[in-house]
Tab-separated table of C-alpha atoms in Angstrom:
chain	number	residue	atom	x	y	z
A	1	MET	CA	15.297	-3.470	74.696
A	2	GLN	CA	12.061	-4.836	73.278
A	3	SER	CA	11.703	-8.592	73.042
A	4	GLN	CA	10.853	-10.251	69.702
A	5	ALA	CA	7.344	-10.955	71.034
A	6	THR	CA	6.580	-7.299	71.838
A	7	ARG	CA	7.823	-5.816	68.546
A	8	THR	CA	5.196	-4.678	66.071
A	9	PRO	CA	5.120	-6.286	62.575
A	10	ALA	CA	6.573	-3.098	61.096
A	11	GLN	CA	9.447	-3.105	63.606
A	12	ARG	CA	10.188	-6.782	62.917
A	13	ARG	CA	10.201	-6.132	59.168
A	14	THR	CA	12.547	-3.149	59.553
A	15	LEU	CA	14.894	-5.201	61.753
A	16	SER	CA	14.961	-7.982	59.154
A	17	ILE	CA	15.888	-5.512	56.417
A	18	LEU	CA	18.671	-4.000	58.521
A	19	VAL	CA	20.114	-7.426	59.324
A	20	LEU	CA	20.076	-8.486	55.672
A	21	LEU	CA	21.535	-5.223	54.396
A	22	ALA	CA	24.234	-5.221	57.067
A	23	SER	CA	25.261	-8.704	55.997
A	24	SER	CA	25.707	-7.614	52.382
A	25	ILE	CA	27.492	-4.323	53.132
A	26	ALA	CA	29.850	-5.863	55.677
A	27	SER	CA	30.905	-8.674	53.339
A	28	PRO	CA	34.075	-8.314	51.256
A	29	LEU	CA	33.353	-7.518	47.614
A	30	HIS	CA	33.774	-11.064	46.341
A	31	ALA	CA	32.584	-12.922	49.442
A	32	PRO	CA	29.026	-14.218	49.723
A	33	ALA	CA	26.798	-12.448	52.209
A	34	TRP	CA	25.232	-14.326	55.107
A	35	PRO	CA	22.533	-16.617	53.752
A	36	ALA	CA	19.091	-15.325	54.614
A	37	GLU	CA	16.960	-17.553	56.758
A	38	ARG	CA	13.488	-18.228	55.408
A	39	SER	CA	12.008	-16.687	58.546
A	40	GLU	CA	13.924	-13.472	57.856
A	41	THR	CA	12.551	-13.087	54.331
A	42	ALA	CA	9.029	-14.329	54.950
A	43	THR	CA	7.937	-11.005	56.477
A	44	LEU	CA	9.443	-8.844	53.733
A	45	SER	CA	7.423	-7.332	50.908
A	46	GLY	CA	8.287	-7.878	47.262
A	47	GLN	CA	9.664	-4.337	47.001
A	48	GLU	CA	11.885	-4.862	50.040
A	49	LEU	CA	13.232	-8.105	48.569
A	50	LEU	CA	13.999	-6.288	45.303
A	51	LYS	CA	15.910	-3.586	47.195
A	52	ILE	CA	18.077	-6.191	48.932
A	53	GLY	CA	18.685	-7.893	45.590
A	54	GLU	CA	19.830	-4.564	44.156
A	55	ILE	CA	22.448	-4.225	46.922
A	56	HIS	CA	23.914	-7.601	45.957
A	57	ASP	CA	23.582	-6.727	42.260
A	58	VAL	CA	25.865	-3.698	42.664
A	59	GLN	CA	28.435	-5.888	44.447
A	60	GLN	CA	28.191	-8.582	41.723
A	61	HIS	CA	27.037	-11.266	44.178
A	62	TRP	CA	25.100	-13.007	41.429
A	63	GLN	CA	23.832	-15.968	43.447
A	64	GLU	CA	22.508	-13.752	46.244
A	65	THR	CA	21.136	-11.242	43.718
A	66	LEU	CA	19.146	-13.929	41.938
A	67	THR	CA	17.966	-15.408	45.235
A	68	TYR	CA	16.336	-12.150	46.346
A	69	TYR	CA	14.985	-11.257	42.911
A	70	ARG	CA	13.386	-14.713	42.666
A	71	LEU	CA	11.949	-14.407	46.176
A	72	ALA	CA	10.462	-11.066	45.119
A	73	LEU	CA	9.068	-12.675	41.971
A	74	SER	CA	7.434	-15.461	44.000
A	75	THR	CA	5.955	-12.892	46.385
A	76	PHE	CA	4.505	-10.806	43.570
A	77	ARG	CA	3.140	-13.909	41.807
A	78	ALA	CA	1.391	-15.003	45.009
A	79	GLN	CA	-0.156	-11.536	45.272
A	80	GLN	CA	-0.981	-11.445	41.525
A	81	GLN	CA	0.752	-8.074	41.064
A	82	PRO	CA	1.618	-7.650	37.364
A	83	GLN	CA	3.815	-4.601	38.002
A	84	GLY	CA	5.944	-6.412	40.573
A	85	ILE	CA	6.113	-9.602	38.502
A	86	ALA	CA	7.250	-7.682	35.398
A	87	THR	CA	9.838	-5.660	37.334
A	88	SER	CA	11.294	-8.808	38.917
A	89	LEU	CA	11.448	-10.593	35.564
A	90	VAL	CA	13.331	-7.690	33.969
A	91	LYS	CA	15.836	-7.567	36.828
A	92	ILE	CA	16.490	-11.315	36.650
A	93	ALA	CA	16.858	-11.025	32.876
A	94	ALA	CA	19.484	-8.287	33.301
A	95	VAL	CA	21.578	-10.566	35.526
A	96	ASN	CA	21.209	-13.394	33.023
A	97	GLU	CA	22.365	-11.065	30.241
A	98	ARG	CA	25.514	-10.132	32.183
A	99	GLN	CA	26.206	-13.838	32.738
A	100	GLY	CA	25.843	-14.574	29.041
A	101	LYS	CA	22.551	-16.475	29.439
A	102	ILE	CA	20.897	-14.714	26.532
A	103	ARG	CA	18.178	-17.296	25.890
A	104	ASP	CA	17.124	-17.233	29.558
A	105	ALA	CA	17.009	-13.432	29.498
A	106	TYR	CA	14.991	-13.465	26.281
A	107	ASP	CA	12.383	-15.857	27.715
A	108	LEU	CA	11.952	-13.748	30.854
A	109	LEU	CA	11.548	-10.541	28.872
A	110	ARG	CA	8.982	-12.172	26.585
A	111	GLU	CA	6.914	-12.812	29.710
A	112	ALA	CA	7.498	-9.344	31.163
A	113	VAL	CA	6.498	-7.209	28.162
A	114	PRO	CA	2.787	-8.153	28.009
A	115	LEU	CA	2.527	-7.852	31.803
A	116	TYR	CA	3.522	-4.188	31.537
A	117	GLY	CA	0.535	-3.777	29.210
A	118	ARG	CA	-1.675	-4.422	32.244
A	119	THR	CA	-0.036	-1.562	34.179
A	120	LYS	CA	0.343	2.180	33.732
A	121	ASP	CA	4.149	1.923	33.694
A	122	ARG	CA	4.973	2.930	30.126
A	123	ALA	CA	8.607	3.684	31.016
A	124	GLY	CA	9.024	0.159	32.412
A	125	GLN	CA	7.375	-1.288	29.322
A	126	ALA	CA	9.744	0.687	27.088
A	127	ARG	CA	12.793	-0.553	29.020
A	128	ALA	CA	11.580	-4.142	28.751
A	129	LEU	CA	11.003	-3.780	25.000
A	130	LEU	CA	14.453	-2.249	24.544
A	131	ALA	CA	16.058	-5.143	26.440
A	132	LEU	CA	13.978	-7.671	24.464
A	133	GLY	CA	15.177	-6.040	21.244
A	134	ARG	CA	18.803	-6.433	22.320
A	135	MET	CA	18.341	-10.088	23.291
A	136	SER	CA	16.439	-10.857	20.078
A	137	ALA	CA	19.253	-9.328	18.030
A	138	ARG	CA	21.873	-11.393	19.856
A	139	LEU	CA	19.873	-14.552	19.179
A	140	GLY	CA	19.584	-13.689	15.497
A	141	TYR	CA	15.881	-12.821	15.551
A	142	GLY	CA	16.272	-9.703	13.449
A	143	GLU	CA	12.615	-9.072	12.670
A	144	GLU	CA	11.540	-9.441	16.304
A	145	ALA	CA	14.450	-7.270	17.436
A	146	ARG	CA	13.457	-4.473	15.075
A	147	SER	CA	9.791	-4.676	16.091
A	148	SER	CA	10.648	-4.492	19.808
A	149	LEU	CA	13.072	-1.605	19.341
A	150	LEU	CA	10.620	0.402	17.248
A	151	GLN	CA	7.898	-0.137	19.863
A	152	ALA	CA	10.301	1.008	22.587
A	153	GLN	CA	11.258	4.057	20.535
A	154	ASP	CA	7.605	4.988	20.062
A	155	LEU	CA	6.873	4.626	23.786
A	156	TYR	CA	9.872	6.759	24.744
A	157	ARG	CA	8.687	9.413	22.290
A	158	ARG	CA	5.175	9.374	23.763
A	159	ILE	CA	6.360	9.690	27.359
A	160	LYS	CA	8.961	12.316	26.387
A	161	GLN	CA	12.114	10.466	27.475
A	162	PRO	CA	14.725	11.489	24.883
A	163	ALA	CA	17.529	9.486	26.478
A	164	GLY	CA	15.550	6.260	26.136
A	165	ARG	CA	14.525	7.107	22.582
A	166	ASN	CA	18.157	7.775	21.684
A	167	GLU	CA	19.267	4.473	23.219
A	168	THR	CA	16.838	2.643	20.944
A	169	LEU	CA	18.303	4.587	18.020
A	170	ILE	CA	21.785	3.321	18.906
A	171	ASN	CA	20.496	-0.238	19.044
A	172	LEU	CA	18.643	0.130	15.742
A	173	GLY	CA	21.844	1.395	14.158
A	174	LEU	CA	23.795	-1.587	15.469
A	175	LEU	CA	21.043	-3.921	14.260
A	176	ASP	CA	21.259	-2.463	10.749
A	177	ILE	CA	25.024	-2.876	10.742
A	178	GLY	CA	24.754	-6.453	12.009
A	179	GLU	CA	22.349	-7.210	9.158
A	180	GLY	CA	24.712	-5.768	6.557
A	181	SER	CA	23.165	-2.305	6.093
A	182	MET	CA	26.361	-0.484	7.062
A	183	GLU	CA	25.606	2.984	5.679
A	184	ARG	CA	22.076	3.098	7.085
A	185	GLY	CA	23.362	1.959	10.467
A	186	LEU	CA	26.104	4.582	10.504
A	187	VAL	CA	23.556	7.308	9.721
A	188	LEU	CA	21.453	6.248	12.738
A	189	LEU	CA	24.498	6.157	15.015
A	190	GLN	CA	25.574	9.622	13.872
A	191	GLN	CA	22.053	10.918	14.517
A	192	ALA	CA	22.200	9.381	18.001
A	193	GLN	CA	25.521	11.051	18.668
A	194	GLN	CA	24.250	14.472	17.571
A	195	ASP	CA	21.212	14.070	19.832
A	196	ALA	CA	23.397	13.068	22.799
A	197	ARG	CA	25.620	16.113	22.230
A	198	SER	CA	22.647	18.460	22.044
A	199	ARG	CA	21.428	17.142	25.407
A	200	LYS	CA	24.977	17.088	26.863
A	201	ASP	CA	24.465	13.414	27.697
A	202	ILE	CA	28.051	12.234	28.275
A	203	ASP	CA	27.215	8.562	28.744
A	204	GLN	CA	25.312	8.365	25.465
A	205	GLN	CA	28.013	10.286	23.635
A	206	LEU	CA	30.478	7.657	24.831
A	207	ALA	CA	28.107	4.853	23.857
A	208	THR	CA	27.833	6.230	20.333
A	209	TRP	CA	31.615	6.632	19.951
A	210	LEU	CA	31.991	3.017	21.049
A	211	ALA	CA	29.266	1.859	18.649
A	212	LEU	CA	30.696	3.879	15.756
A	213	GLY	CA	34.137	2.413	16.361
A	214	ASP	CA	32.704	-1.099	16.438
A	215	ALA	CA	30.745	-0.417	13.242
A	216	HIS	CA	33.842	0.785	11.389
A	217	ALA	CA	35.818	-2.195	12.691
A	218	LEU	CA	33.149	-4.575	11.374
A	219	GLY	CA	33.200	-2.724	8.051
A	220	ASP	CA	36.982	-3.196	7.755
A	221	ARG	CA	37.674	0.505	8.234
A	222	PRO	CA	40.461	0.359	10.830
A	223	GLN	CA	41.485	4.033	10.648
A	224	GLU	CA	37.926	5.250	11.168
A	225	ALA	CA	37.482	2.748	14.007
A	226	VAL	CA	40.591	3.955	15.823
A	227	ALA	CA	39.564	7.594	15.317
A	228	ALA	CA	36.157	6.900	16.910
A	229	TYR	CA	37.711	5.004	19.832
A	230	ASP	CA	40.290	7.771	20.381
A	231	ALA	CA	37.569	10.443	20.404
A	232	GLY	CA	35.564	8.421	22.908
A	233	LEU	CA	38.621	7.785	25.057
A	234	ALA	CA	39.464	11.490	25.263
A	235	LEU	CA	35.910	12.210	26.445
A	236	ALA	CA	35.912	9.294	28.920
A	237	GLU	CA	39.196	10.442	30.470
A	238	ALA	CA	38.033	14.068	30.674
A	239	GLU	CA	34.744	13.082	32.322
A	240	HIS	CA	36.223	10.314	34.530
A	241	ARG	CA	34.003	7.570	33.099
A	242	VAL	CA	36.209	4.655	34.113
A	243	ALA	CA	33.983	1.824	32.862
A	244	LEU	CA	33.753	3.295	29.352
A	245	GLU	CA	37.464	4.137	29.393
A	246	ALA	CA	38.211	0.476	30.095
A	247	LYS	CA	36.070	-0.662	27.158
A	248	LEU	CA	37.645	1.864	24.795
A	249	GLN	CA	41.196	0.956	25.839
A	250	PHE	CA	40.379	-2.696	25.194
A	251	ARG	CA	38.987	-1.836	21.734
A	252	LEU	CA	42.113	0.171	20.911
A	253	ALA	CA	44.270	-2.766	21.990
A	254	ALA	CA	42.252	-5.119	19.782
A	255	ALA	CA	42.573	-2.700	16.852
A	256	ALA	CA	46.325	-2.558	17.385
A	257	ALA	CA	46.433	-6.371	17.338
A	258	ALA	CA	44.758	-6.414	13.932
A	259	ASP	CA	47.406	-3.991	12.584
A	260	ASP	CA	50.394	-5.735	14.247
A	261	ARG	CA	51.119	-2.631	16.325
A	262	LEU	CA	52.341	-4.696	19.247
A	263	GLU	CA	53.729	-1.972	21.495
A	264	ASP	CA	50.608	0.184	21.097
A	265	GLY	CA	48.503	-2.876	21.830
A	266	ILE	CA	50.462	-3.791	24.948
A	267	ARG	CA	50.166	-0.220	26.253
A	268	SER	CA	46.392	-0.095	25.710
A	269	GLY	CA	45.971	-3.656	26.982
A	270	LYS	CA	47.801	-2.893	30.226
A	271	ARG	CA	45.627	0.169	30.782
A	272	ALA	CA	42.479	-1.845	30.090
A	273	LEU	CA	43.698	-4.473	32.557
A	274	LEU	CA	44.346	-1.928	35.311
A	275	LEU	CA	40.948	-0.307	34.832
A	276	SER	CA	39.110	-3.654	34.846
A	277	GLN	CA	40.845	-4.574	38.103
A	278	THR	CA	39.866	-1.220	39.603
A	279	LEU	CA	36.260	-1.891	38.608
A	280	HIS	CA	36.384	-5.492	39.891
A	281	ASP	CA	35.169	-6.563	36.444
A	282	VAL	CA	36.393	-10.154	36.319
A	283	GLU	CA	35.215	-10.852	32.783
A	284	ALA	CA	36.924	-7.743	31.399
A	285	GLU	CA	40.094	-8.543	33.360
A	286	ALA	CA	40.188	-12.066	31.900
A	287	ALA	CA	39.726	-10.681	28.383
A	288	ALA	CA	42.547	-8.164	28.934
A	289	TRP	CA	44.931	-10.871	30.188
A	290	SER	CA	44.012	-13.015	27.179
A	291	LEU	CA	44.720	-10.168	24.759
A	292	LEU	CA	48.013	-9.369	26.498
A	293	HIS	CA	48.997	-13.046	26.235
A	294	ASP	CA	48.514	-12.827	22.473
A	295	PHE	CA	50.658	-9.663	22.262
A	296	TYR	CA	53.424	-11.095	24.458
A	297	ARG	CA	53.459	-14.364	22.509
A	298	ARG	CA	53.728	-12.576	19.173
A	299	ALA	CA	56.473	-10.327	20.563
A	300	ASP	CA	58.264	-13.417	21.981
A	301	ARG	CA	58.207	-11.938	25.481
A	302	PRO	CA	58.472	-14.026	28.684
A	303	GLU	CA	55.336	-12.437	30.199
A	304	ALA	CA	53.202	-14.530	27.825
A	305	GLU	CA	53.004	-17.568	30.117
A	306	GLU	CA	51.907	-15.603	33.179
A	307	ALA	CA	49.280	-13.706	31.169
A	308	GLU	CA	47.884	-16.973	29.811
A	309	GLN	CA	47.678	-18.564	33.262
A	310	ARG	CA	45.970	-15.536	34.773
A	311	ALA	CA	43.393	-15.461	31.974
A	312	LEU	CA	42.675	-19.184	32.310
A	313	THR	CA	42.285	-18.931	36.081
A	314	LEU	CA	39.825	-16.064	35.806
A	315	TYR	CA	37.794	-17.805	33.087
A	316	ARG	CA	37.595	-20.987	35.184
A	317	ASN	CA	36.532	-19.044	38.281
A	318	ARG	CA	33.928	-17.120	36.314
A	319	SER	CA	32.527	-20.323	34.826
A	320	PHE	CA	32.253	-21.851	38.302
A	321	SER	CA	30.567	-18.727	39.664
A	322	VAL	CA	28.059	-18.525	36.807
A	323	HIS	CA	27.051	-22.169	36.981
A	324	GLY	CA	27.040	-22.113	40.770
A	325	GLY	CA	24.539	-19.244	40.673
A	326	ARG	CA	21.939	-21.076	38.571
């Protein structure tokens, strides 16, 4: 076996990657991977650090994910590589979005978008603009959200990426609805659904059913909302899209709660709970337990106390994990 001294730089870099990836793959899903020594990461390129961060990202190891993405960002900044800097910023922003840190995500994306203007990566620029539009909308910056989404839509049209263009259409529809233009928003969502069907894009069809259901729910149209959720659920079950099925079951449970259909709500809530546990989606599991607690309490059932305790425990653990990963 070669000694450390006789290995070439490329061999040492490859060995470092293998050690770091092995640590993340071998770890249980919710256990932290071995902490990387500075000497292990110092020889890695920015792209290699991003790849390791992506492994942790998939496993929802947020602290480790952010560690490697930030190391990649520092590496790219030192090398003055706008493409790498922008890519790292967008990845960190995506983690922040999932953790509910919308302002942090917004600030990172505001830095990333102009950096893409110094590259030839129009697809990356469009994705960053789309994400910035979403974050702006969630922060109540309607005008900035619309501007970013329209720019993203134009870029996707120019580079001939219909899926990206349609995703901006969905977000524009939701923005209209959030600003009170219900009919205009519904028209955009229906256009997005027709486009997704014509391209046989199952994921976007599901996204539009979910958005249409949410729009009808916001517009106090419970029957139309349930019809949209049911249509989406049938497609999700047929196509084995578990993550979307979980979201749709949760929406159906919430709709049942609004109509005092307790047994329907409990049935959908239990299914949403099982699916969230299968997906290891702690936030969704906590929300399902919380909704079930409400159903059980209203039905005067003894399961209410256990459901409440489980929800509280998961929310506390999630809060600790989020703040611990800052």
